[in-house]
């Protein structure tokens, strides 16, 4: 099976959605942007915050496994993955079937700034008394999952979006498996 998709992984606030949409703009109209969270919202018929509060995180992760399975069958998509997809290796195994996996990173301070500005109540896993402490704790716990899942790693801290996109594109150009995406 030819790999013709890009999966963006990384913690919340690392720019997966913005970068994903900018990649679609760059690659052209053959490509579509999708988010695993959006697929989950459609499957569950309710927002992420309600899945967490009413059904719990385990049910959310079960939906997430289904969502990754679904997107791994698509062609020419740029996928913004929920920050926790790396927690279940089955997700990365499925995504790797058709995706180049790009890890976006940012400093905890930058993540805090981006996420808390949008409203922490939208992000159940850091909706605590001490969101900054929680961001640092989760990042530390997940660090190895993120780094071992990635084909390439791009830091987004203090970088304009165009720079992040051009970093990704130059990596694709160097990879024989994926440079056809750019033609
Ligand atoms: C989560 C990240 C969220 C969403 C859910 C759980 C996580 O997605 O999937 O709230 O465990 O890191 P984003 O990374 O797109 O915010």
PDB file of C-alpha atoms and ligand atoms in Angstrom:
ATOM      1  CA  UNK A   1       0.000   0.000   0.000  1.00  0.00           C
ATOM      2  CA  UNK A   2       1.421   3.415  -0.969  1.00  0.00           C
ATOM      3  CA  UNK A   3       1.727   5.892   1.843  1.00  0.00           C
ATOM      4  CA  UNK A   4       0.177   9.143   0.725  1.00  0.00           C
ATOM      5  CA  UNK A   5      -0.933  10.784   3.957  1.00  0.00           C
ATOM      6  CA  UNK A   6       0.632  12.817   6.740  1.00  0.00           C
ATOM      7  CA  UNK A   7      -0.349  12.307  10.378  1.00  0.00           C
ATOM      8  CA  UNK A   8       0.485  15.163  12.733  1.00  0.00           C
ATOM      9  CA  UNK A   9       1.029  14.003  16.288  1.00  0.00           C
ATOM     10  CA  UNK A  10       2.000  15.911  19.417  1.00  0.00           C
ATOM     11  CA  UNK A  11       0.592  17.383  22.576  1.00  0.00           C
ATOM     12  CA  UNK A  12      -2.292  19.842  22.469  1.00  0.00           C
ATOM     13  CA  UNK A  13      -1.231  23.365  21.582  1.00  0.00           C
ATOM     14  CA  UNK A  14       1.641  22.285  19.331  1.00  0.00           C
ATOM     15  CA  UNK A  15      -0.201  23.567  16.244  1.00  0.00           C
ATOM     16  CA  UNK A  16      -1.475  20.320  14.663  1.00  0.00           C
ATOM     17  CA  UNK A  17      -4.672  21.885  13.318  1.00  0.00           C
ATOM     18  CA  UNK A  18      -3.103  25.101  12.005  1.00  0.00           C
ATOM     19  CA  UNK A  19      -0.146  23.288  10.469  1.00  0.00           C
ATOM     20  CA  UNK A  20      -2.424  20.590   8.997  1.00  0.00           C
ATOM     21  CA  UNK A  21      -4.592  23.174   7.238  1.00  0.00           C
ATOM     22  CA  UNK A  22      -1.509  25.028   5.971  1.00  0.00           C
ATOM     23  CA  UNK A  23      -0.112  21.739   4.588  1.00  0.00           C
ATOM     24  CA  UNK A  24      -3.347  21.148   2.683  1.00  0.00           C
ATOM     25  CA  UNK A  25      -3.081  24.671   1.244  1.00  0.00           C
ATOM     26  CA  UNK A  26       0.472  23.897   0.198  1.00  0.00           C
ATOM     27  CA  UNK A  27      -0.175  20.439  -1.258  1.00  0.00           C
ATOM     28  CA  UNK A  28      -3.287  21.439  -3.196  1.00  0.00           C
ATOM     29  CA  UNK A  29      -6.891  20.473  -3.519  1.00  0.00           C
ATOM     30  CA  UNK A  30      -6.302  16.736  -3.980  1.00  0.00           C
ATOM     31  CA  UNK A  31      -5.619  16.661  -0.239  1.00  0.00           C
ATOM     32  CA  UNK A  32      -8.134  16.869   2.579  1.00  0.00           C
ATOM     33  CA  UNK A  33      -7.707  17.891   6.200  1.00  0.00           C
ATOM     34  CA  UNK A  34      -9.252  15.722   8.915  1.00  0.00           C
ATOM     35  CA  UNK A  35      -9.064  15.481  12.697  1.00  0.00           C
ATOM     36  CA  UNK A  36      -9.403  12.299  14.730  1.00  0.00           C
ATOM     37  CA  UNK A  37     -11.245  14.343  17.386  1.00  0.00           C
ATOM     38  CA  UNK A  38     -13.841  15.409  14.808  1.00  0.00           C
ATOM     39  CA  UNK A  39     -14.450  11.778  13.795  1.00  0.00           C
ATOM     40  CA  UNK A  40     -14.860  10.882  17.481  1.00  0.00           C
ATOM     41  CA  UNK A  41     -17.355  13.728  18.011  1.00  0.00           C
ATOM     42  CA  UNK A  42     -19.408  12.415  15.078  1.00  0.00           C
ATOM     43  CA  UNK A  43     -19.252   8.796  16.316  1.00  0.00           C
ATOM     44  CA  UNK A  44     -20.235   9.731  19.878  1.00  0.00           C
ATOM     45  CA  UNK A  45     -22.717  12.447  18.903  1.00  0.00           C
ATOM     46  CA  UNK A  46     -21.320  14.797  21.566  1.00  0.00           C
ATOM     47  CA  UNK A  47     -18.314  17.017  22.238  1.00  0.00           C
ATOM     48  CA  UNK A  48     -15.039  15.638  23.628  1.00  0.00           C
ATOM     49  CA  UNK A  49     -15.548  17.332  27.004  1.00  0.00           C
ATOM     50  CA  UNK A  50     -18.884  15.493  27.420  1.00  0.00           C
ATOM     51  CA  UNK A  51     -17.408  12.135  26.383  1.00  0.00           C
ATOM     52  CA  UNK A  52     -14.824  12.577  29.158  1.00  0.00           C
ATOM     53  CA  UNK A  53     -17.294  13.771  31.792  1.00  0.00           C
ATOM     54  CA  UNK A  54     -20.157  11.371  30.976  1.00  0.00           C
ATOM     55  CA  UNK A  55     -18.384   8.253  29.696  1.00  0.00           C
ATOM     56  CA  UNK A  56     -14.807   8.572  30.976  1.00  0.00           C
ATOM     57  CA  UNK A  57     -11.381   8.543  29.344  1.00  0.00           C
ATOM     58  CA  UNK A  58     -11.345   4.775  28.594  1.00  0.00           C
ATOM     59  CA  UNK A  59     -14.422   5.087  26.370  1.00  0.00           C
ATOM     60  CA  UNK A  60     -12.853   8.123  24.693  1.00  0.00           C
ATOM     61  CA  UNK A  61      -9.705   6.056  23.963  1.00  0.00           C
ATOM     62  CA  UNK A  62     -11.857   3.279  22.482  1.00  0.00           C
ATOM     63  CA  UNK A  63     -13.441   5.804  20.104  1.00  0.00           C
ATOM     64  CA  UNK A  64      -9.953   7.067  19.316  1.00  0.00           C
ATOM     65  CA  UNK A  65      -8.769   3.578  18.318  1.00  0.00           C
ATOM     66  CA  UNK A  66     -11.750   3.325  15.936  1.00  0.00           C
ATOM     67  CA  UNK A  67     -11.038   6.797  14.520  1.00  0.00           C
ATOM     68  CA  UNK A  68      -7.373   5.929  13.815  1.00  0.00           C
ATOM     69  CA  UNK A  69      -8.434   2.663  12.173  1.00  0.00           C
ATOM     70  CA  UNK A  70     -10.840   4.582   9.966  1.00  0.00           C
ATOM     71  CA  UNK A  71      -8.353   7.261   8.868  1.00  0.00           C
ATOM     72  CA  UNK A  72      -5.679   4.662   8.171  1.00  0.00           C
ATOM     73  CA  UNK A  73      -7.833   3.486   5.239  1.00  0.00           C
ATOM     74  CA  UNK A  74      -8.074   6.907   3.594  1.00  0.00           C
ATOM     75  CA  UNK A  75      -5.969   8.345   0.797  1.00  0.00           C
ATOM     76  CA  UNK A  76      -4.425  11.790   0.477  1.00  0.00           C
ATOM     77  CA  UNK A  77      -5.388  13.150   3.861  1.00  0.00           C
ATOM     78  CA  UNK A  78      -3.542  15.317   6.333  1.00  0.00           C
ATOM     79  CA  UNK A  79      -4.599  14.086   9.748  1.00  0.00           C
ATOM     80  CA  UNK A  80      -4.458  16.096  12.935  1.00  0.00           C
ATOM     81  CA  UNK A  81      -4.357  13.449  15.664  1.00  0.00           C
ATOM     82  CA  UNK A  82      -5.566  13.967  19.230  1.00  0.00           C
ATOM     83  CA  UNK A  83      -2.655  14.395  21.628  1.00  0.00           C
ATOM     84  CA  UNK A  84      -3.205  10.972  23.212  1.00  0.00           C
ATOM     85  CA  UNK A  85      -3.174   8.724  20.103  1.00  0.00           C
ATOM     86  CA  UNK A  86       0.388   7.681  20.946  1.00  0.00           C
ATOM     87  CA  UNK A  87      -0.782   6.044  24.169  1.00  0.00           C
ATOM     88  CA  UNK A  88      -2.122   2.995  22.300  1.00  0.00           C
ATOM     89  CA  UNK A  89       0.477   1.412  20.023  1.00  0.00           C
ATOM     90  CA  UNK A  90      -2.292   0.021  17.804  1.00  0.00           C
ATOM     91  CA  UNK A  91      -3.034   3.617  16.729  1.00  0.00           C
ATOM     92  CA  UNK A  92       0.520   4.273  15.580  1.00  0.00           C
ATOM     93  CA  UNK A  93       0.687   0.872  13.862  1.00  0.00           C
ATOM     94  CA  UNK A  94      -2.490   1.722  11.957  1.00  0.00           C
ATOM     95  CA  UNK A  95      -1.406   5.267  11.099  1.00  0.00           C
ATOM     96  CA  UNK A  96       1.977   4.015   9.876  1.00  0.00           C
ATOM     97  CA  UNK A  97       0.226   1.945   7.204  1.00  0.00           C
ATOM     98  CA  UNK A  98      -0.413   5.017   5.080  1.00  0.00           C
ATOM     99  CA  UNK A  99       1.089   8.010   6.866  1.00  0.00           C
ATOM    100  CA  UNK A 100       4.331   9.841   7.255  1.00  0.00           C
ATOM    101  CA  UNK A 101       4.273  10.652  10.986  1.00  0.00           C
ATOM    102  CA  UNK A 102       5.266  14.191  11.935  1.00  0.00           C
ATOM    103  CA  UNK A 103       5.728  15.089  15.601  1.00  0.00           C
ATOM    104  CA  UNK A 104       5.178  18.760  16.425  1.00  0.00           C
ATOM    105  CA  UNK A 105       6.691  19.974  19.681  1.00  0.00           C
ATOM    106  CA  UNK A 106       6.554  23.170  21.747  1.00  0.00           C
ATOM    107  CA  UNK A 107       7.786  24.215  25.168  1.00  0.00           C
ATOM    108  CA  UNK A 108       5.387  23.736  28.113  1.00  0.00           C
ATOM    109  CA  UNK A 109       5.223  27.540  28.471  1.00  0.00           C
ATOM    110  CA  UNK A 110       4.196  27.994  24.840  1.00  0.00           C
ATOM    111  CA  UNK A 111       1.645  25.152  25.109  1.00  0.00           C
ATOM    112  CA  UNK A 112       0.196  26.751  28.247  1.00  0.00           C
ATOM    113  CA  UNK A 113      -0.110  30.121  26.491  1.00  0.00           C
ATOM    114  CA  UNK A 114      -1.823  28.658  23.420  1.00  0.00           C
ATOM    115  CA  UNK A 115      -4.175  26.295  25.244  1.00  0.00           C
ATOM    116  CA  UNK A 116      -5.220  28.386  28.209  1.00  0.00           C
ATOM    117  CA  UNK A 117      -6.029  31.277  25.868  1.00  0.00           C
ATOM    118  CA  UNK A 118      -8.556  29.061  24.074  1.00  0.00           C
ATOM    119  CA  UNK A 119     -10.092  27.962  27.390  1.00  0.00           C
ATOM    120  CA  UNK A 120      -8.818  25.001  29.408  1.00  0.00           C
ATOM    121  CA  UNK A 121     -12.363  23.674  29.886  1.00  0.00           C
ATOM    122  CA  UNK A 122     -12.165  22.578  26.234  1.00  0.00           C
ATOM    123  CA  UNK A 123      -9.257  20.275  27.136  1.00  0.00           C
ATOM    124  CA  UNK A 124     -10.450  17.878  29.836  1.00  0.00           C
ATOM    125  CA  UNK A 125      -7.047  16.359  30.570  1.00  0.00           C
ATOM    126  CA  UNK A 126      -5.560  19.662  31.726  1.00  0.00           C
ATOM    127  CA  UNK A 127      -8.736  21.136  33.194  1.00  0.00           C
ATOM    128  CA  UNK A 128      -7.306  21.098  36.727  1.00  0.00           C
ATOM    129  CA  UNK A 129      -6.292  23.602  39.422  1.00  0.00           C
ATOM    130  CA  UNK A 130      -2.749  23.647  38.048  1.00  0.00           C
ATOM    131  CA  UNK A 131      -2.827  23.341  34.225  1.00  0.00           C
ATOM    132  CA  UNK A 132       0.864  24.284  33.826  1.00  0.00           C
ATOM    133  CA  UNK A 133       1.933  21.543  36.278  1.00  0.00           C
ATOM    134  CA  UNK A 134      -0.355  19.081  34.499  1.00  0.00           C
ATOM    135  CA  UNK A 135       1.082  19.997  31.067  1.00  0.00           C
ATOM    136  CA  UNK A 136       4.627  19.390  32.366  1.00  0.00           C
ATOM    137  CA  UNK A 137       3.647  16.122  34.033  1.00  0.00           C
ATOM    138  CA  UNK A 138       1.842  14.691  30.987  1.00  0.00           C
ATOM    139  CA  UNK A 139       4.563  15.816  28.566  1.00  0.00           C
ATOM    140  CA  UNK A 140       7.178  14.062  30.671  1.00  0.00           C
ATOM    141  CA  UNK A 141       5.097  10.891  30.833  1.00  0.00           C
ATOM    142  CA  UNK A 142       4.378  10.902  27.078  1.00  0.00           C
ATOM    143  CA  UNK A 143       7.755  12.087  25.832  1.00  0.00           C
ATOM    144  CA  UNK A 144       9.002   8.633  24.895  1.00  0.00           C
ATOM    145  CA  UNK A 145       5.711   7.683  23.210  1.00  0.00           C
ATOM    146  CA  UNK A 146       5.855  10.807  21.030  1.00  0.00           C
ATOM    147  CA  UNK A 147       9.506  10.535  20.038  1.00  0.00           C
ATOM    148  CA  UNK A 148       9.464   6.819  19.233  1.00  0.00           C
ATOM    149  CA  UNK A 149       6.325   7.182  17.067  1.00  0.00           C
ATOM    150  CA  UNK A 150       7.676   9.963  14.841  1.00  0.00           C
ATOM    151  CA  UNK A 151       9.299   9.807  11.407  1.00  0.00           C
ATOM    152  CA  UNK A 152      10.338  13.429  11.821  1.00  0.00           C
ATOM    153  CA  UNK A 153      10.220  15.981  14.646  1.00  0.00           C
ATOM    154  CA  UNK A 154       9.581  19.682  14.109  1.00  0.00           C
ATOM    155  CA  UNK A 155       9.725  22.210  16.938  1.00  0.00           C
ATOM    156  CA  UNK A 156       7.077  24.928  16.612  1.00  0.00           C
ATOM    157  CA  UNK A 157       8.060  27.193  19.533  1.00  0.00           C
ATOM    158  CA  UNK A 158       8.388  30.777  18.373  1.00  0.00           C
ATOM    159  CA  UNK A 159       8.312  29.693  14.710  1.00  0.00           C
ATOM    160  CA  UNK A 160       5.978  31.184  12.127  1.00  0.00           C
ATOM    161  CA  UNK A 161       3.629  28.666  10.560  1.00  0.00           C
ATOM    162  CA  UNK A 162       5.294  28.981   7.115  1.00  0.00           C
ATOM    163  CA  UNK A 163       8.601  27.925   8.636  1.00  0.00           C
ATOM    164  CA  UNK A 164       7.031  24.815  10.220  1.00  0.00           C
ATOM    165  CA  UNK A 165       5.408  23.903   6.890  1.00  0.00           C
ATOM    166  CA  UNK A 166       8.657  24.410   4.964  1.00  0.00           C
ATOM    167  CA  UNK A 167      10.535  22.208   7.478  1.00  0.00           C
ATOM    168  CA  UNK A 168       8.007  19.423   6.914  1.00  0.00           C
ATOM    169  CA  UNK A 169       8.077  19.827   3.142  1.00  0.00           C
ATOM    170  CA  UNK A 170      11.868  19.725   2.978  1.00  0.00           C
ATOM    171  CA  UNK A 171      11.814  16.483   4.976  1.00  0.00           C
ATOM    172  CA  UNK A 172       9.262  15.003   2.571  1.00  0.00           C
ATOM    173  CA  UNK A 173      11.459  16.025  -0.349  1.00  0.00           C
ATOM    174  CA  UNK A 174      14.350  14.104   1.144  1.00  0.00           C
ATOM    175  CA  UNK A 175      12.300  10.989   1.766  1.00  0.00           C
ATOM    176  CA  UNK A 176      12.029   8.798  -1.322  1.00  0.00           C
ATOM    177  CA  UNK A 177       8.866   7.257   0.079  1.00  0.00           C
ATOM    178  CA  UNK A 178       7.051  10.570   0.208  1.00  0.00           C
ATOM    179  CA  UNK A 179       8.546  13.021  -2.260  1.00  0.00           C
ATOM    180  CA  UNK A 180       5.964  11.931  -4.867  1.00  0.00           C
ATOM    181  CA  UNK A 181       3.383  13.749  -2.714  1.00  0.00           C
ATOM    182  CA  UNK A 182       4.895  17.030  -3.831  1.00  0.00           C
ATOM    183  CA  UNK A 183       4.701  16.365  -7.574  1.00  0.00           C
TER     184      UNK A 183
HETATM  185  C1  LIG B   1      -6.135  14.750  24.330  1.00  0.00           C
HETATM  186  C2  LIG B   1      -5.990  15.731  23.366  1.00  0.00           C
HETATM  187  C3  LIG B   1      -7.134  16.350  22.678  1.00  0.00           C
HETATM  188  C4  LIG B   1      -8.335  15.397  22.683  1.00  0.00           C
HETATM  189  C5  LIG B   1      -8.645  14.931  24.051  1.00  0.00           C
HETATM  190  C6  LIG B   1      -7.466  14.195  24.701  1.00  0.00           C
HETATM  191  C7  LIG B   1      -4.930  14.180  24.988  1.00  0.00           C
HETATM  192  O1  LIG B   1      -6.791  16.638  21.324  1.00  0.00           O
HETATM  193  O2  LIG B   1      -8.106  14.287  21.832  1.00  0.00           O
HETATM  194  O3  LIG B   1      -9.027  16.063  24.806  1.00  0.00           O
HETATM  195  O4  LIG B   1      -5.037  13.137  25.653  1.00  0.00           O
HETATM  196  O5  LIG B   1      -3.830  14.758  24.813  1.00  0.00           O
HETATM  197  P1  LIG B   1      -5.801  17.825  20.895  1.00  0.00           P
HETATM  198  O6  LIG B   1      -4.408  17.330  21.080  1.00  0.00           O
HETATM  199  O7  LIG B   1      -6.100  18.052  19.444  1.00  0.00           O
HETATM  200  O8  LIG B   1      -6.136  19.003  21.747  1.00  0.00           O
END
